[in-house]
Amino acid sequence: MTFSGTLRLTDLNDFITPSQACIKPVEQVDKGPDISESGGASTEIRIDSSGSYYEVSGPSTSGTNNTTAPERKLEQAQINLNDCLACSGCITSAESVLITLQSHTEVLSFLQSNTDQNSASYKVPILSIAPQSLSSLATSLSTLSASQRVITPRQILRRVQTFATQVLGFTHVFDTTFARHLALQEHVIEFQERREEDRRGDQQRQSLPMLASACPGWICYAEKAHPEMIPFIAKTKSPQQVMGTLAKNWIGQRLGKLPHEVYHVSVMPCYDKKLEASRQDFYNEVYSTRDVDCVITTGELELLMQEKNWDLSRPVAGELDLHIGTRPAQKVSGDITLPELVQHPGTSSGSYLQSIVSHLKETSTKPLTVSVKTIRNADFEEYILREEGPDGRVGEGEIVFKGAKCYGFRNLQNVVRKVGRERGVRVGTGAAGRLAGKAAVRRSAKKNAVEGDERLYDYVEVMACPGGCVNGGGQLRPPRDNVTVGNQAGATVTGGDRDEEGYQRSWEESGVMDVVGTEGGGMLNPKWGDREWTKKVEEMYWQDVDGSSEPTCRTSSWTSASRPQAMITTTTRSRAFPGQPNGVDGVSGADRRSLTEGLQRSLLEDADSLVTRVLDEVALGGAMEPGTKDSASLRRQLFRTQYRAVESDTVGIAIQW
Amino acid sequence: MAVQLPYQLEQIAELTGHEDRVWNVAWNPVKRILASCSADKSVRLYTYPHTLPPSKESDGRAAFSLLNTIQTGHTRTVRSVGWSPSGTSLATASFDGGIGIWEQEPPEDDEMDVDEVTLRERIRPDDWECMSTLEGHESECKSAAYSPSGNLLATCGRDKTVWIWEGYPDSDFAVQSVLMEHSQDVKCVAWHPVEEILASASYDDTIKLYYDDPDDEWYCFQTLTGHGSTVWSTAWSPTKSYLASSSDDKTVRVWKRVEQFKWECVLVLGGHTRSIYSVSWGPGKPSEKEGNLGWIASCDGDGNILVWELEEPTEGGATSPPKHRIIAQMESAHGVCDVNSISWNTKPGYEDILATGGDDCMLRVWRVV
């Protein structure tokens, strides 16, 4: 199979583009008087076998005195991740630095040096993989499969577990859904706290709307370009970082290991997760270790398997078994196993909004109904929770909650503008504050008068990628023969097939190709191929909900209604299993569904009781700060983080054209 | 001059006041107002009488009078100004990364009894107030342009992006698209005079054309290549089927619509000696002659202004070049300084009037005689 494993930074078409070269100054340390030869300025740089650089005097001009020519080891200029995070000059340029620091080769070289379990420096290698990555791999494999069979994310997880343990030497392989379960719980708790603050009328706290915190692209952008949004962003950690906390603290503790004796790798649909993992907050200074040591993307995992000649299309024993059973990779220690593939109804980007909506419905004393309004497209939708109206009429009662999901850079801009305006915070770092004179004030006053007490947002699920995390920048791209791009002529592409960063770029594959212009054909959207592909990955993401690990015809599966619509209609029933009747599972569908329904219910129960156990054990293990008494503050310590505005260095540079 | 040209450019006004280089000039399409912006962070608005002085004897300065100075509050250079088609809104694009939207208070009710045209064209001395600011560009904004309907505003800048904003009542805006097609600094955006087709010109030597597809997503349907260096400026022909572009390669290229979504280069105009910073395409003298394509004016870093007259080709295929000739020329239009911007007045009756802005902090108004 030919997934393209090559890097596709430039395909992040919806996100921030690199804007300039790295500006980090190289520090010069005075090493005493220079050894200067009169008239002999010529030196050479030599590289030894370990890759170190040496400056050696060149062929001497002062005679035969070659033997004493001193070698001087040169300092390497180093740019670490924090330099990149602190520099507002670039975002995706930072990613290109990360490629060498957090890559699949880095994982391989670590594992190769970590084979001796009795060594003092041995670290327990743990791999955790995001459900969106599993969907991406499953979709690619199903598309390429000659047998017309759908290979489910569950099967992929089992195969990846086998690969990672048998070939790579990981001792544990988990999916991140249990960590997400924890993150969602904490997210809901934080939302309640903020709602309470807001109810008390504490305007200074800027409690609502709460904005989702799981997308590192959004966080990075907000810290850099919209610091006024920071107070609104949830402090709850993302599932990746919750998993990091679990791996380094709880799992490590159960295995009798200290945090730095665990090596934790995560597989993510997103390049920016690498940036997230390297944030200072997720660095344990006592043990000099990060909660996530290395992040690789779905594409990089695929590359890893290719390099190890692992055929992901080959089934492994027991891969269709819905129960975890005795699979050692999912086991933490003793009798403890992490719940596997816990489904959280809602969106394929983590169901943050839905978890809050569900919570409000469950805890409300009056029955609530949800209505959904599409603002612009499926990437920007509003969810309104209402009480019943007089005489129990639906949709006429008081609004108790207004939330939105908002994906993609464009929609994100509008949410930032809307929230800034509604909550009266200055939008942007530039001219807005100074320029908005009395006209703007008058306008907003007028607006308020007209719209009266229009409900403001309580919560927004913000994601930087259009389509959300299933369409993350680190996901596999559609196989070439599956891309519907008409034009093969290179006539409209300039500058060769390299982009401005010097990366090889396949214009056809990434769908950037001009389709209409040169052919004069119909109005085919150049992104069409990608959009269709994202839809497939989205449907695959929910595949296991349907319980259809039964062999099914892929076309029937994929031509069924797309997920977003299905989700909207699930406001009343089947909270736990949105949009399940896809009609894909044929004969045994109903039986199967009740089976998986039961399984999911028990999974959620398992997850809940495990959460309690985790907290108890961590508390006993003393991983908490002194003075942390109750479980709420323990949770806060474990599962929350913070953000800070990044000062812009570049605005002052005067370049006039 | 070696060749006797049919027309000359006569300077009819010389407007001082900016304290730093003038970057852009723009004629209000409805009201008798000329706007300019400058590195001094201000916008100046000048008005002119119904009848402009007939000859060079008159004092140009008296004909144009300063109406308003907008101290914009932008912290850096105001790079360009763009009028809405109604002439009531002005957008400023600044190197501070922000876009400002400027309007006057609506007229009092007691003025409503005058006829609509008078009202529309009425020039009032009220202050122009900042109605809205659009933030989003990461770095310097280079250009802002309203769509022919006035509902959309396109902006572009050094962050390589083109943004399309949708206007709502009360100068409220929402982002409709962020287009990241160019690989370098985007210098200029220009809307087709009738259709919602947008052109952007860039430091990456290309021009890109965008259209809003039925799925409500803007996308680039064609990339025009051919210029050998930065494309500074683009201008659509009043007759709607042509596009002109000016470049650092010292040429103006003329692109013709050959299919609904396909433009081709049909003409390369030489004659400039330095980078051509700005191009404008006006209707030219009202003419009974069939196939009149109007006048293209361009200005360069050597201070030259060139005016071409274009006519539809009478023979050849769809891609045969229009007939063209230089009809007027002016050297050292702003002394030794760069001429940064050139613009035809498009109001009926003023088609032979040109404005330029230069590094000498001046605006100059010219007539083709």
CSV table of C-alpha atoms in Angstrom, one decimal, chain B:
chain,number,residue,atom,x,y,z
B,1,MET,CA,10.0,63.0,-27.2
B,2,ALA,CA,10.8,61.1,-30.3
B,3,VAL,CA,7.2,60.4,-31.3
B,4,GLN,CA,4.5,63.0,-31.2
B,5,LEU,CA,1.8,61.6,-29.0
B,6,PRO,CA,-1.9,62.6,-29.6
B,7,TYR,CA,-2.4,63.7,-26.0
B,8,GLN,CA,-0.6,65.3,-23.2
B,9,LEU,CA,-1.0,65.0,-19.4
B,10,GLU,CA,-1.6,68.4,-17.9
B,11,GLN,CA,-1.3,68.8,-14.2
B,12,ILE,CA,-4.4,70.5,-12.8
B,13,ALA,CA,-3.7,70.2,-9.1
B,14,GLU,CA,-0.8,69.6,-6.8
B,15,LEU,CA,-2.0,68.7,-3.3
B,16,THR,CA,0.4,68.9,-0.3
B,17,GLY,CA,-0.3,68.1,3.3
B,18,HIS,CA,0.8,64.6,3.9
B,19,GLU,CA,3.9,64.5,6.0
B,20,ASP,CA,5.3,61.2,4.6
B,21,ARG,CA,5.1,59.3,1.4
B,22,VAL,CA,1.7,58.9,-0.2
B,23,TRP,CA,0.9,55.3,-0.8
B,24,ASN,CA,-2.5,55.2,-2.4
B,25,VAL,CA,-5.1,57.5,-4.0
B,26,ALA,CA,-8.8,56.6,-4.6
B,27,TRP,CA,-11.6,58.5,-6.2
B,28,ASN,CA,-15.0,58.1,-4.6
B,29,PRO,CA,-17.2,56.5,-7.2
B,30,VAL,CA,-20.3,58.6,-6.3
B,31,LYS,CA,-19.3,61.8,-4.5
B,32,ARG,CA,-16.8,64.4,-5.7
B,33,ILE,CA,-14.1,63.2,-3.2
B,34,LEU,CA,-10.5,62.1,-3.7
B,35,ALA,CA,-9.0,60.1,-0.9
B,36,SER,CA,-5.3,59.5,-0.2
B,37,CYS,CA,-3.4,57.6,2.5
B,38,SER,CA,0.1,57.9,3.7
B,39,ALA,CA,2.9,56.6,5.8
B,40,ASP,CA,2.0,59.5,8.1
B,41,LYS,CA,-0.9,57.3,9.2
B,42,SER,CA,-3.5,59.7,8.0
B,43,VAL,CA,-6.1,59.7,5.3
B,44,ARG,CA,-6.9,63.0,3.5
B,45,LEU,CA,-10.1,63.7,1.7
B,46,TYR,CA,-10.3,66.4,-1.0
B,47,THR,CA,-13.3,67.6,-2.8
B,48,TYR,CA,-13.5,69.3,-6.2
B,49,PRO,CA,-16.0,71.5,-8.0
B,50,HIS,CA,-18.5,70.2,-10.6
B,51,THR,CA,-16.5,72.0,-13.3
B,52,LEU,CA,-12.8,71.6,-13.1
B,53,PRO,CA,-10.7,74.5,-14.3
B,54,PRO,CA,-10.3,74.3,-18.1
B,55,SER,CA,-6.6,75.0,-18.5
B,56,LYS,CA,-3.2,75.2,-17.0
B,57,GLU,CA,-3.5,78.8,-16.2
B,58,SER,CA,-5.9,78.2,-13.3
B,59,ASP,CA,-4.6,77.5,-9.9
B,60,GLY,CA,-5.1,73.8,-9.3
B,61,ARG,CA,-5.0,74.1,-5.6
B,62,ALA,CA,-8.0,76.3,-5.5
B,63,ALA,CA,-10.0,73.7,-7.5
B,64,PHE,CA,-9.3,70.9,-5.0
B,65,SER,CA,-10.0,71.7,-1.3
B,66,LEU,CA,-9.3,69.7,1.7
B,67,LEU,CA,-12.5,68.3,3.1
B,68,ASN,CA,-11.3,66.2,6.0
B,69,THR,CA,-8.2,64.7,7.5
B,70,ILE,CA,-8.7,61.4,9.2
B,71,GLN,CA,-6.1,60.7,11.9
B,72,THR,CA,-6.7,57.0,11.7
B,73,GLY,CA,-5.3,55.7,14.9
B,74,HIS,CA,-3.4,53.1,12.9
B,75,THR,CA,0.0,52.7,14.5
B,76,ARG,CA,1.8,52.3,11.3
B,77,THR,CA,1.5,53.4,7.6
B,78,VAL,CA,-1.9,53.3,6.0
B,79,ARG,CA,-1.0,51.4,2.8
B,80,SER,CA,-4.3,51.6,0.9
B,81,VAL,CA,-7.8,53.0,0.9
B,82,GLY,CA,-10.9,51.5,-0.8
B,83,TRP,CA,-14.3,53.1,-1.3
B,84,SER,CA,-17.5,51.1,-1.2
B,85,PRO,CA,-19.6,51.3,-4.4
B,86,SER,CA,-22.1,53.6,-2.6
B,87,GLY,CA,-19.3,56.0,-1.8
B,88,THR,CA,-20.4,56.0,1.9
B,89,SER,CA,-17.8,53.7,3.4
B,90,LEU,CA,-14.0,53.9,3.2
B,91,ALA,CA,-11.8,51.0,4.2
B,92,THR,CA,-8.2,51.5,5.3
B,93,ALA,CA,-5.5,48.9,5.2
B,94,SER,CA,-2.6,49.4,7.5
B,95,PHE,CA,0.9,48.0,8.1
B,96,ASP,CA,-0.3,47.6,11.7
B,97,GLY,CA,-2.3,44.6,10.5
B,98,GLY,CA,-5.7,46.2,11.0
B,99,ILE,CA,-8.4,47.2,8.6
B,100,GLY,CA,-10.5,50.3,9.5
B,101,ILE,CA,-14.0,51.0,8.3
B,102,TRP,CA,-14.9,54.7,8.1
B,103,GLU,CA,-18.3,56.3,7.7
B,104,GLN,CA,-20.0,59.6,8.3
B,105,GLU,CA,-23.1,59.9,10.5
B,106,PRO,CA,-26.2,59.4,8.4
B,107,PRO,CA,-27.8,62.8,7.3
B,108,GLU,CA,-30.4,64.4,9.4
B,109,ASP,CA,-34.0,63.7,8.6
B,110,ASP,CA,-34.7,67.2,7.4
B,111,GLU,CA,-32.3,66.7,4.5
B,112,MET,CA,-34.4,63.8,3.2
B,113,ASP,CA,-36.6,66.0,1.1
B,114,VAL,CA,-33.9,66.5,-1.6
B,115,ASP,CA,-33.9,64.2,-4.5
B,116,GLU,CA,-32.1,60.9,-4.2
B,117,VAL,CA,-29.2,61.7,-6.6
B,118,THR,CA,-28.4,64.9,-4.9
B,119,LEU,CA,-28.5,63.2,-1.5
B,120,ARG,CA,-26.2,60.4,-2.7
B,121,GLU,CA,-23.7,62.8,-4.1
B,122,ARG,CA,-24.0,65.4,-1.4
B,123,ILE,CA,-20.7,66.1,0.3
B,124,ARG,CA,-20.9,66.8,4.0
B,125,PRO,CA,-18.2,68.2,6.2
B,126,ASP,CA,-18.9,65.8,9.1
B,127,ASP,CA,-16.1,63.8,10.6
B,128,TRP,CA,-15.5,60.3,9.2
B,129,GLU,CA,-15.7,58.0,12.2
B,130,CYS,CA,-14.3,54.6,12.7
B,131,MET,CA,-17.2,52.2,12.5
B,132,SER,CA,-15.4,49.0,12.8
B,133,THR,CA,-12.0,47.4,12.8
B,134,LEU,CA,-11.2,44.1,11.2
B,135,GLU,CA,-8.4,42.2,12.9
B,136,GLY,CA,-7.1,38.9,11.7
B,137,HIS,CA,-4.1,39.5,9.4
B,138,GLU,CA,-0.9,38.5,11.2
B,139,SER,CA,1.2,41.3,9.8
B,140,GLU,CA,1.1,44.2,7.4
B,141,CYS,CA,-2.1,44.7,5.4
B,142,LYS,CA,-1.5,45.8,1.9
B,143,SER,CA,-4.8,46.4,0.3
B,144,ALA,CA,-8.6,46.5,0.9
B,145,ALA,CA,-11.3,46.5,-1.7
B,146,TYR,CA,-15.1,46.4,-1.7
B,147,SER,CA,-17.0,44.1,-4.0
B,148,PRO,CA,-19.3,45.5,-6.7
B,149,SER,CA,-22.3,44.8,-4.5
B,150,GLY,CA,-20.6,46.5,-1.5
B,151,ASN,CA,-21.4,43.4,0.7
B,152,LEU,CA,-18.0,41.9,0.6
B,153,LEU,CA,-14.6,43.4,1.5
B,154,ALA,CA,-11.4,41.7,0.4
B,155,THR,CA,-8.1,42.3,2.2
B,156,CYS,CA,-4.6,41.0,1.8
B,157,GLY,CA,-1.2,41.3,3.3
B,158,ARG,CA,2.3,40.1,4.1
B,159,ASP,CA,1.0,37.0,5.8
B,160,LYS,CA,0.3,35.6,2.3
B,161,THR,CA,-3.4,35.5,2.9
B,162,VAL,CA,-6.4,37.0,1.2
B,163,TRP,CA,-9.4,37.5,3.5
B,164,ILE,CA,-13.0,37.9,2.4
B,165,TRP,CA,-15.3,39.6,4.9
B,166,GLU,CA,-19.0,39.8,4.7
B,167,GLY,CA,-20.7,43.0,5.8
B,168,TYR,CA,-23.7,43.1,8.0
B,169,PRO,CA,-25.8,46.1,9.1
B,170,ASP,CA,-24.1,48.6,11.3
B,171,SER,CA,-20.7,48.0,9.9
B,172,ASP,CA,-20.5,44.6,11.4
B,173,PHE,CA,-18.3,42.0,9.6
B,174,ALA,CA,-17.8,38.3,9.6
B,175,VAL,CA,-15.0,36.3,8.0
B,176,GLN,CA,-16.3,34.4,4.9
B,177,SER,CA,-13.0,33.0,3.8
B,178,VAL,CA,-9.2,33.0,4.4
B,179,LEU,CA,-7.5,32.1,1.3
B,180,MET,CA,-3.9,30.9,1.6
B,181,GLU,CA,-3.0,30.3,-2.0
B,182,HIS,CA,-0.1,32.6,-2.5
B,183,SER,CA,3.4,31.6,-1.4
B,184,GLN,CA,4.5,35.2,-0.7
B,185,ASP,CA,3.3,38.6,0.3
B,186,VAL,CA,0.0,39.6,-1.4
B,187,LYS,CA,0.3,43.1,-2.7
B,188,CYS,CA,-3.2,43.9,-4.0
B,189,VAL,CA,-6.7,42.7,-4.3
B,190,ALA,CA,-9.3,43.9,-7.0
B,191,TRP,CA,-12.9,42.9,-7.6
B,192,HIS,CA,-14.3,42.3,-11.1
B,193,PRO,CA,-16.6,45.3,-11.8
B,194,VAL,CA,-19.8,43.3,-12.0
B,195,GLU,CA,-19.3,39.7,-10.9
B,196,GLU,CA,-18.0,38.4,-7.6
B,197,ILE,CA,-14.7,37.4,-8.9
B,198,LEU,CA,-11.6,38.5,-7.0
B,199,ALA,CA,-8.1,39.0,-8.3
B,200,SER,CA,-5.0,39.1,-6.0
B,201,ALA,CA,-1.5,40.0,-7.0
B,202,SER,CA,1.6,38.8,-5.2
B,203,TYR,CA,5.3,38.9,-4.6
B,204,ASP,CA,5.3,35.3,-5.8
B,205,ASP,CA,4.9,36.8,-9.4
B,206,THR,CA,1.4,35.4,-9.9
B,207,ILE,CA,-2.1,36.7,-10.0
B,208,LYS,CA,-4.8,34.4,-8.5
B,209,LEU,CA,-8.5,34.6,-9.4
B,210,TYR,CA,-11.1,33.4,-6.9
B,211,TYR,CA,-14.8,32.6,-7.1
B,212,ASP,CA,-17.4,31.7,-4.5
B,213,ASP,CA,-18.5,28.2,-5.5
B,214,PRO,CA,-22.0,26.9,-4.9
B,215,ASP,CA,-20.9,25.2,-1.7
B,216,ASP,CA,-20.2,28.6,-0.2
B,217,GLU,CA,-16.5,28.2,-0.2
B,218,TRP,CA,-14.2,30.6,-2.0
B,219,TYR,CA,-11.5,29.0,-4.0
B,220,CYS,CA,-8.8,29.9,-6.5
B,221,PHE,CA,-9.9,28.9,-9.9
B,222,GLN,CA,-7.0,30.2,-11.9
B,223,THR,CA,-3.4,31.3,-11.3
B,224,LEU,CA,-2.1,33.7,-13.9
B,225,THR,CA,1.6,33.3,-14.5
B,226,GLY,CA,3.9,35.1,-16.9
B,227,HIS,CA,5.2,38.1,-15.0
B,228,GLY,CA,8.9,37.7,-14.2
B,229,SER,CA,8.8,39.4,-10.9
B,230,THR,CA,6.4,40.8,-8.2
B,231,VAL,CA,3.0,41.8,-9.4
B,232,TRP,CA,2.2,45.1,-7.7
B,233,SER,CA,-1.2,45.9,-8.9
B,234,THR,CA,-4.2,44.8,-11.0
B,235,ALA,CA,-7.1,46.6,-12.6
B,236,TRP,CA,-10.1,45.2,-14.4
B,237,SER,CA,-11.3,46.8,-17.6
B,238,PRO,CA,-14.5,48.8,-17.4
B,239,THR,CA,-15.7,46.5,-20.3
B,240,LYS,CA,-15.4,43.6,-17.9
B,241,SER,CA,-13.6,41.0,-20.0
B,242,TYR,CA,-10.0,42.1,-19.5
B,243,LEU,CA,-7.6,42.4,-16.6
B,244,ALA,CA,-4.4,44.4,-16.5
B,245,SER,CA,-1.5,43.8,-14.2
B,246,SER,CA,1.6,45.7,-13.5
B,247,SER,CA,4.9,44.2,-12.3
B,248,ASP,CA,8.4,44.7,-11.1
B,249,ASP,CA,9.4,43.1,-14.4
B,250,LYS,CA,8.6,46.6,-16.0
B,251,THR,CA,5.7,45.3,-18.0
B,252,VAL,CA,1.9,45.6,-17.9
B,253,ARG,CA,0.2,42.5,-19.0
B,254,VAL,CA,-3.3,42.4,-20.3
B,255,TRP,CA,-5.3,39.2,-19.7
B,256,LYS,CA,-8.5,38.4,-21.6
B,257,ARG,CA,-11.4,36.2,-20.6
B,258,VAL,CA,-11.6,33.4,-23.1
B,259,GLU,CA,-14.0,31.2,-21.2
B,260,GLN,CA,-16.2,31.7,-18.2
B,261,PHE,CA,-13.4,30.8,-15.7
B,262,LYS,CA,-10.3,31.2,-17.9
B,263,TRP,CA,-8.2,34.3,-18.6
B,264,GLU,CA,-5.2,34.3,-20.9
B,265,CYS,CA,-2.4,36.8,-21.5
B,266,VAL,CA,-3.0,38.5,-24.8
B,267,LEU,CA,-0.7,41.5,-24.6
B,268,VAL,CA,2.5,42.6,-22.9
B,269,LEU,CA,3.0,46.4,-22.7
B,270,GLY,CA,6.6,47.7,-22.3
B,271,GLY,CA,7.9,51.2,-22.0
B,272,HIS,CA,8.5,51.6,-18.3
B,273,THR,CA,12.0,51.8,-17.0
B,274,ARG,CA,11.5,50.7,-13.4
B,275,SER,CA,9.1,48.6,-11.3
B,276,ILE,CA,5.5,49.5,-12.2
B,277,TYR,CA,3.8,50.1,-8.9
B,278,SER,CA,0.3,50.8,-10.0
B,279,VAL,CA,-2.1,50.4,-12.9
B,280,SER,CA,-5.6,51.8,-13.5
B,281,TRP,CA,-8.0,51.1,-16.3
B,282,GLY,CA,-10.5,53.8,-17.0
B,283,PRO,CA,-13.3,54.1,-19.7
B,284,GLY,CA,-11.4,56.8,-21.6
B,285,LYS,CA,-13.1,59.6,-23.5
B,286,PRO,CA,-16.7,58.7,-24.3
B,287,SER,CA,-16.5,57.3,-27.8
B,288,GLU,CA,-19.0,56.2,-30.4
B,289,LYS,CA,-16.4,54.0,-31.8
B,290,GLU,CA,-17.1,50.3,-31.5
B,291,GLY,CA,-14.6,48.2,-29.6
B,292,ASN,CA,-13.3,51.0,-27.4
B,293,LEU,CA,-11.6,49.4,-24.4
B,294,GLY,CA,-10.7,52.6,-22.6
B,295,TRP,CA,-7.4,53.8,-21.3
B,296,ILE,CA,-4.8,52.1,-19.1
B,297,ALA,CA,-2.6,54.3,-17.0
B,298,SER,CA,0.5,53.1,-15.2
B,299,CYS,CA,3.2,54.6,-13.1
B,300,ASP,CA,6.7,53.5,-12.1
B,301,GLY,CA,9.6,54.0,-9.8
B,302,ASP,CA,11.3,56.4,-12.2
B,303,GLY,CA,8.4,58.8,-12.0
B,304,ASN,CA,7.0,57.9,-15.4
B,305,ILE,CA,3.3,57.8,-16.2
B,306,LEU,CA,2.2,56.1,-19.4
B,307,VAL,CA,-1.3,56.1,-20.9
B,308,TRP,CA,-2.4,53.5,-23.4
B,309,GLU,CA,-5.5,53.4,-25.5
B,310,LEU,CA,-6.9,50.0,-26.2
B,311,GLU,CA,-9.4,48.7,-28.8
B,312,GLU,CA,-10.8,45.3,-29.4
B,313,PRO,CA,-9.0,43.5,-32.2
B,314,THR,CA,-10.8,43.5,-35.5
B,315,GLU,CA,-9.3,40.4,-36.8
B,316,GLY,CA,-7.8,37.2,-35.5
B,317,GLY,CA,-9.0,34.7,-33.0
B,318,ALA,CA,-10.2,35.0,-29.5
B,319,THR,CA,-6.8,35.5,-28.1
B,320,SER,CA,-5.5,38.0,-30.6
B,321,PRO,CA,-4.1,41.1,-28.8
B,322,PRO,CA,-6.2,44.3,-28.6
B,323,LYS,CA,-5.1,47.2,-30.7
B,324,HIS,CA,-3.0,49.5,-28.5
B,325,ARG,CA,-1.0,52.6,-28.6
B,326,ILE,CA,0.6,55.0,-26.1
B,327,ILE,CA,-1.4,58.2,-26.2
B,328,ALA,CA,0.2,60.2,-23.4
B,329,GLN,CA,3.3,60.2,-21.3
B,330,MET,CA,4.7,62.1,-18.4
B,331,GLU,CA,8.2,61.9,-17.2
B,332,SER,CA,9.3,62.8,-13.6
B,333,ALA,CA,5.7,63.2,-12.6
B,334,HIS,CA,6.7,63.5,-9.0
B,335,GLY,CA,10.2,64.8,-9.6
B,336,VAL,CA,12.8,62.2,-8.8
B,337,CYS,CA,10.4,60.3,-6.6
B,338,ASP,CA,8.6,57.0,-7.0
B,339,VAL,CA,5.0,57.2,-8.1
B,340,ASN,CA,3.2,54.7,-5.9
B,341,SER,CA,-0.4,54.9,-7.0
B,342,ILE,CA,-2.4,56.0,-10.1
B,343,SER,CA,-6.1,56.1,-10.4
B,344,TRP,CA,-8.7,57.2,-13.1
B,345,ASN,CA,-11.7,59.1,-12.0
B,346,THR,CA,-14.6,56.9,-13.1
B,347,LYS,CA,-17.4,59.4,-12.5
B,348,PRO,CA,-19.2,60.3,-15.7
B,349,GLY,CA,-17.8,63.5,-17.1
B,350,TYR,CA,-14.5,63.2,-15.4
B,351,GLU,CA,-13.1,60.2,-17.4
B,352,ASP,CA,-10.0,62.1,-18.5
B,353,ILE,CA,-8.9,62.9,-14.9
B,354,LEU,CA,-6.1,61.0,-13.3
B,355,ALA,CA,-4.7,61.2,-9.8
B,356,THR,CA,-1.3,60.0,-8.6
B,357,GLY,CA,0.5,59.8,-5.3
B,358,GLY,CA,4.2,59.7,-4.7
B,359,ASP,CA,7.1,59.5,-2.4
B,360,ASP,CA,7.3,63.3,-2.5
B,361,CYS,CA,4.3,63.3,-0.1
B,362,MET,CA,2.2,64.9,-2.8
B,363,LEU,CA,-0.9,64.1,-4.7
B,364,ARG,CA,-1.1,65.3,-8.2
B,365,VAL,CA,-4.2,65.5,-10.5
B,366,TRP,CA,-3.8,65.3,-14.2
B,367,ARG,CA,-6.0,65.7,-17.2
B,368,VAL,CA,-5.5,64.1,-20.6
B,369,VAL,CA,-5.6,67.0,-23.1
